[in-house]
One Martini backbone bead per residue (centre of mass of N, CA, C, O) as a GRO file, in nm:
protein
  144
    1UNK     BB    1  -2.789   7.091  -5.279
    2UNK     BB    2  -2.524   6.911  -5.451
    3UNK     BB    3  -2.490   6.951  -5.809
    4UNK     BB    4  -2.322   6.658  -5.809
    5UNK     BB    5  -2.539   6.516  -5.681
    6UNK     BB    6  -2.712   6.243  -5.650
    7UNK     BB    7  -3.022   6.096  -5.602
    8UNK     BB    8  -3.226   5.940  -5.380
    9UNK     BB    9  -3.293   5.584  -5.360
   10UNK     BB   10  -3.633   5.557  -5.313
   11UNK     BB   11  -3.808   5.251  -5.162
   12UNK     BB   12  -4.120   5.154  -5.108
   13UNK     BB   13  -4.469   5.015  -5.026
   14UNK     BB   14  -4.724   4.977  -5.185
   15UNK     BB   15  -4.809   4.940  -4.874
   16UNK     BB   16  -4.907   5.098  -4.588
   17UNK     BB   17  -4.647   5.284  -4.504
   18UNK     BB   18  -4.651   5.656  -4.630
   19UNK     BB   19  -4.493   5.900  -4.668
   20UNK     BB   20  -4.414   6.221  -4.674
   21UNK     BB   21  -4.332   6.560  -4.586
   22UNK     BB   22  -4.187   6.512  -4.259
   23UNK     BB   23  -3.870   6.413  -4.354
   24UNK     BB   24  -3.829   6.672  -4.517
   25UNK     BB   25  -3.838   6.842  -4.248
   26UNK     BB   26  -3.647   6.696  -4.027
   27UNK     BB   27  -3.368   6.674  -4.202
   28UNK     BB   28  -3.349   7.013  -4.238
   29UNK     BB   29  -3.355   7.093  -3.922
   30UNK     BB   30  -3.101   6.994  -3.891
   31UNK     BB   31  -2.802   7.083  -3.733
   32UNK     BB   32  -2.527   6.964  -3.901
   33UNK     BB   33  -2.191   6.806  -3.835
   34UNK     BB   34  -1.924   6.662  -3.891
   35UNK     BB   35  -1.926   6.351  -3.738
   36UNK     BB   36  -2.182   6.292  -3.623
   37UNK     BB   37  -2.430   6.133  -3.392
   38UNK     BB   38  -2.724   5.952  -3.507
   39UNK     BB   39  -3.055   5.909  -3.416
   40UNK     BB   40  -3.324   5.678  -3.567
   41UNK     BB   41  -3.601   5.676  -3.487
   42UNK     BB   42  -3.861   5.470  -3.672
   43UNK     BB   43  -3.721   5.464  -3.995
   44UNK     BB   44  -3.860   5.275  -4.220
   45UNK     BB   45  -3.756   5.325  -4.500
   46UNK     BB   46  -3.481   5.546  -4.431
   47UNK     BB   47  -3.558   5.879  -4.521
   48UNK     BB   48  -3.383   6.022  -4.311
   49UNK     BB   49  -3.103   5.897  -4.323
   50UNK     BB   50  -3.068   5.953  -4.617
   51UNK     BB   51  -3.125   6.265  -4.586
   52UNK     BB   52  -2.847   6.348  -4.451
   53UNK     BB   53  -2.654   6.140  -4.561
   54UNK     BB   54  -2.663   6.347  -4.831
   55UNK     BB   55  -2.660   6.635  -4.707
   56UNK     BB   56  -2.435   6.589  -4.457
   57UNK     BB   57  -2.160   6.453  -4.516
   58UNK     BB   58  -2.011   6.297  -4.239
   59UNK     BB   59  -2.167   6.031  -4.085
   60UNK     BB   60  -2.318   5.871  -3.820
   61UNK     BB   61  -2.626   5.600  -3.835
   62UNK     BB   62  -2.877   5.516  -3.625
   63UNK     BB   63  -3.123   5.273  -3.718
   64UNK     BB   64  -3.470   5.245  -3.579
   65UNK     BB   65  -3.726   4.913  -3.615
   66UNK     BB   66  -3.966   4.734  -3.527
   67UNK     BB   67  -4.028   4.672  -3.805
   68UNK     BB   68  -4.005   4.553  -4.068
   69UNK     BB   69  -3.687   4.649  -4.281
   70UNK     BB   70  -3.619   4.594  -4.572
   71UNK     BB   71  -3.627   4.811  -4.690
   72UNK     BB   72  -3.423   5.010  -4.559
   73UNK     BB   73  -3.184   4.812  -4.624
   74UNK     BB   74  -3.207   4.869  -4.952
   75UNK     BB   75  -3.188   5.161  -4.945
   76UNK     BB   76  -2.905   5.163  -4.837
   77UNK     BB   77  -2.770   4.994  -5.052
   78UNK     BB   78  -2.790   5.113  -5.275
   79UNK     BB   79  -2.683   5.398  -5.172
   80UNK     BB   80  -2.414   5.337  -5.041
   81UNK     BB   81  -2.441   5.367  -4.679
   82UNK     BB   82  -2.361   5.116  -4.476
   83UNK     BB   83  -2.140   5.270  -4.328
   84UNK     BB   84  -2.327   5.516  -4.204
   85UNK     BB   85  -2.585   5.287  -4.156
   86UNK     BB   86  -2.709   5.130  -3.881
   87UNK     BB   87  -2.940   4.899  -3.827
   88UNK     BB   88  -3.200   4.825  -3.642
   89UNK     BB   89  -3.432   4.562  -3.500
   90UNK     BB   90  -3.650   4.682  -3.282
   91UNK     BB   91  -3.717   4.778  -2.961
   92UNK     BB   92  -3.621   5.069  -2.856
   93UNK     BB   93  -3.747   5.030  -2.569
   94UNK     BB   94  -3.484   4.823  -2.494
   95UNK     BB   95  -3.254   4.955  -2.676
   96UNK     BB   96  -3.182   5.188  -2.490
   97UNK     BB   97  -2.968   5.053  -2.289
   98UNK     BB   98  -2.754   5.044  -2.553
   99UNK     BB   99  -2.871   5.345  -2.636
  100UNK     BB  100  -2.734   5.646  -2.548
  101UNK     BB  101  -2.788   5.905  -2.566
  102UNK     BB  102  -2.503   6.027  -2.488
  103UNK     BB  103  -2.399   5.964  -2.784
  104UNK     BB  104  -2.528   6.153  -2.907
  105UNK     BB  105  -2.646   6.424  -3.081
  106UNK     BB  106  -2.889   6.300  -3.213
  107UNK     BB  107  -3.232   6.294  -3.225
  108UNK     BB  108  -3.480   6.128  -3.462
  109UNK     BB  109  -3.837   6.141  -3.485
  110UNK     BB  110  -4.123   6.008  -3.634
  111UNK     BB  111  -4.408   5.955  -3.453
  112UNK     BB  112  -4.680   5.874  -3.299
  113UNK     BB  113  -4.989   6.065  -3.338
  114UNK     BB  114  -5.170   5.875  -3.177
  115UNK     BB  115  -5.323   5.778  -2.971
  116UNK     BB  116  -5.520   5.586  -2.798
  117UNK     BB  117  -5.818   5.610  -2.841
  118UNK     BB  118  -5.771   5.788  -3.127
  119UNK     BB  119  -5.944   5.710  -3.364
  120UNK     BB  120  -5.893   5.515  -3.636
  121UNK     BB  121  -5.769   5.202  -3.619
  122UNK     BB  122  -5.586   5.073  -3.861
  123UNK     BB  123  -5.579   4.750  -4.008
  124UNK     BB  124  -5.306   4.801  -4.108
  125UNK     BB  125  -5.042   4.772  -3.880
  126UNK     BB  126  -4.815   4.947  -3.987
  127UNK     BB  127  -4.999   5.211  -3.976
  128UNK     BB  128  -5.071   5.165  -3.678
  129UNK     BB  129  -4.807   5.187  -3.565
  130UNK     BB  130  -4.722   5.469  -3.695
  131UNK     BB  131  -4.993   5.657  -3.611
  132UNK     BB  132  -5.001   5.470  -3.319
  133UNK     BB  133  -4.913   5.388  -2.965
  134UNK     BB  134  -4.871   5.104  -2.953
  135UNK     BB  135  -4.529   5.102  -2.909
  136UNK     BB  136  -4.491   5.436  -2.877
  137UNK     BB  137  -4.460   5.680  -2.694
  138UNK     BB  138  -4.363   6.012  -2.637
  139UNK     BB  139  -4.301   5.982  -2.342
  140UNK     BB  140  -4.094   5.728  -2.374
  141UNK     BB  141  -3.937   5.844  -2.545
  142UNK     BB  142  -3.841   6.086  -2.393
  143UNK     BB  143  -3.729   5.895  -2.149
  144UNK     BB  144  -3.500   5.787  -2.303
   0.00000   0.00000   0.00000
Protein backbone atom coordinates (compact mmCIF):
# COMPACT_ATOMS: atom_id res chain seq x y z
CA UNK A 1 0.00 0.00 0.00
CA UNK A 2 0.97 3.72 -0.76
CA UNK A 3 2.67 5.15 2.26
CA UNK A 4 1.29 8.03 1.76
CA UNK A 5 -2.50 7.44 2.02
CA UNK A 6 -4.29 7.54 4.73
CA UNK A 7 -5.87 4.09 6.11
CA UNK A 8 -9.44 2.73 5.84
CA UNK A 9 -12.02 4.08 8.16
CA UNK A 10 -14.07 0.97 9.15
CA UNK A 11 -16.87 0.65 11.03
CA UNK A 12 -18.65 -3.08 11.85
CA UNK A 13 -21.50 -3.57 14.17
CA UNK A 14 -21.20 -4.33 17.81
CA UNK A 15 -23.38 -7.48 17.07
CA UNK A 16 -23.79 -9.49 14.02
CA UNK A 17 -21.66 -10.63 11.68
CA UNK A 18 -18.37 -9.32 11.92
CA UNK A 19 -15.63 -9.84 9.54
CA UNK A 20 -12.17 -11.44 9.88
CA UNK A 21 -9.46 -11.78 7.54
CA UNK A 22 -11.24 -13.02 4.59
CA UNK A 23 -11.77 -9.57 3.44
CA UNK A 24 -8.52 -8.99 3.29
CA UNK A 25 -7.07 -12.15 1.49
CA UNK A 26 -9.98 -11.55 -1.20
CA UNK A 27 -9.30 -7.95 -1.97
CA UNK A 28 -5.80 -8.02 -2.49
CA UNK A 29 -6.27 -11.54 -4.42
CA UNK A 30 -7.95 -9.69 -7.56
CA UNK A 31 -5.22 -8.39 -9.77
CA UNK A 32 -7.18 -5.46 -10.40
CA UNK A 33 -6.29 -2.68 -13.47
CA UNK A 34 -7.19 1.06 -13.18
CA UNK A 35 -10.86 2.12 -14.31
CA UNK A 36 -12.23 -1.83 -14.22
CA UNK A 37 -15.89 -2.30 -13.10
CA UNK A 38 -15.94 -4.65 -9.99
CA UNK A 39 -18.78 -6.36 -8.42
CA UNK A 40 -19.06 -7.16 -4.70
CA UNK A 41 -21.64 -9.82 -3.88
CA UNK A 42 -22.67 -9.65 -0.21
CA UNK A 43 -20.72 -6.78 1.04
CA UNK A 44 -21.47 -6.73 4.24
CA UNK A 45 -20.00 -3.76 6.31
CA UNK A 46 -18.39 -2.98 2.74
CA UNK A 47 -14.43 -4.08 4.05
CA UNK A 48 -13.74 -5.86 0.39
CA UNK A 49 -14.83 -2.34 -1.63
CA UNK A 50 -13.12 0.27 0.45
CA UNK A 51 -9.99 -2.22 0.32
CA UNK A 52 -9.79 -2.42 -3.34
CA UNK A 53 -10.99 1.00 -3.98
CA UNK A 54 -8.11 2.06 -1.27
CA UNK A 55 -5.37 0.17 -2.78
CA UNK A 56 -6.44 -0.14 -6.37
CA UNK A 57 -7.72 3.59 -7.85
CA UNK A 58 -9.20 4.28 -10.06
CA UNK A 59 -11.75 2.00 -10.20
CA UNK A 60 -15.60 1.95 -9.87
CA UNK A 61 -17.23 -0.83 -7.75
CA UNK A 62 -20.93 -2.28 -7.45
CA UNK A 63 -21.68 -3.36 -4.15
CA UNK A 64 -24.59 -5.41 -3.62
CA UNK A 65 -26.17 -6.38 0.44
CA UNK A 66 -29.31 -8.08 1.09
CA UNK A 67 -29.59 -7.67 4.86
CA UNK A 68 -29.89 -3.85 6.19
CA UNK A 69 -26.63 -2.23 5.00
CA UNK A 70 -26.55 1.16 6.89
CA UNK A 71 -23.10 0.55 7.81
CA UNK A 72 -21.81 -0.77 4.46
CA UNK A 73 -23.07 2.89 3.13
CA UNK A 74 -21.74 4.71 6.56
CA UNK A 75 -18.37 3.38 6.19
CA UNK A 76 -18.51 4.61 2.27
CA UNK A 77 -19.28 7.98 2.99
CA UNK A 78 -16.47 8.63 6.15
CA UNK A 79 -14.16 7.48 3.48
CA UNK A 80 -15.41 9.92 0.87
CA UNK A 81 -15.79 7.03 -1.59
CA UNK A 82 -18.98 7.52 -2.94
CA UNK A 83 -18.29 8.34 -6.80
CA UNK A 84 -16.58 5.09 -6.75
CA UNK A 85 -19.05 2.62 -5.09
CA UNK A 86 -22.38 2.32 -5.17
CA UNK A 87 -24.53 0.31 -2.87
CA UNK A 88 -27.60 -1.65 -3.82
CA UNK A 89 -29.16 -3.19 -0.74
CA UNK A 90 -31.64 -5.88 -1.83
CA UNK A 91 -32.03 -9.77 -3.53
CA UNK A 92 -28.59 -10.10 -5.88
CA UNK A 93 -30.21 -12.94 -7.40
CA UNK A 94 -33.32 -10.47 -8.12
CA UNK A 95 -31.02 -7.71 -9.22
CA UNK A 96 -29.06 -10.37 -11.12
CA UNK A 97 -31.26 -9.74 -14.48
CA UNK A 98 -30.13 -5.70 -14.35
CA UNK A 99 -26.57 -6.54 -13.38
CA UNK A 100 -25.00 -8.43 -16.11
CA UNK A 101 -21.80 -10.38 -15.30
CA UNK A 102 -20.47 -9.36 -18.95
CA UNK A 103 -20.77 -5.85 -17.46
CA UNK A 104 -18.10 -6.20 -14.80
CA UNK A 105 -14.10 -7.13 -15.26
CA UNK A 106 -14.45 -8.61 -11.73
CA UNK A 107 -17.12 -10.47 -9.50
CA UNK A 108 -16.19 -10.72 -5.96
CA UNK A 109 -17.32 -12.09 -2.74
CA UNK A 110 -17.36 -13.95 0.30
CA UNK A 111 -20.39 -15.99 0.24
CA UNK A 112 -22.05 -18.39 2.83
CA UNK A 113 -19.69 -20.78 3.87
CA UNK A 114 -22.28 -23.48 5.05
CA UNK A 115 -24.90 -24.92 3.24
CA UNK A 116 -28.52 -25.51 5.12
CA UNK A 117 -28.90 -28.63 7.19
CA UNK A 118 -25.34 -28.61 8.32
CA UNK A 119 -23.62 -27.17 11.39
CA UNK A 120 -25.93 -25.34 14.00
CA UNK A 121 -27.63 -22.29 12.23
CA UNK A 122 -26.63 -19.23 14.80
CA UNK A 123 -30.12 -17.59 16.19
CA UNK A 124 -28.94 -13.62 15.22
CA UNK A 125 -30.03 -14.08 11.86
CA UNK A 126 -27.21 -11.50 10.43
CA UNK A 127 -24.66 -14.12 11.46
CA UNK A 128 -27.37 -16.66 9.79
CA UNK A 129 -27.24 -15.10 6.49
CA UNK A 130 -23.99 -14.83 6.31
CA UNK A 131 -22.44 -18.14 7.30
CA UNK A 132 -25.56 -20.48 5.87
CA UNK A 133 -27.10 -20.58 2.63
CA UNK A 134 -30.19 -19.02 3.51
CA UNK A 135 -30.67 -16.42 1.11
CA UNK A 136 -28.27 -17.10 -1.70
CA UNK A 137 -26.06 -20.46 -2.13
CA UNK A 138 -22.61 -21.03 -3.97
CA UNK A 139 -24.45 -22.87 -7.09
CA UNK A 140 -27.15 -19.95 -7.41
CA UNK A 141 -24.05 -17.38 -6.95
CA UNK A 142 -22.33 -19.00 -9.87
CA UNK A 143 -25.42 -19.38 -12.34
CA UNK A 144 -25.93 -15.89 -12.64
Amino acid sequence: MNSNKTAVILDQANTGYRYSIEPFLLANFVILLPDQLVLDIGTGCGIISLLMVHSQPPLNVTASEIQECSQAQKNIHQNGMEKQISLIQGDFLKEAERLKAESFDHIISNPPYRKIKTGRINPDSGKAVARHELSISMSSLLDK
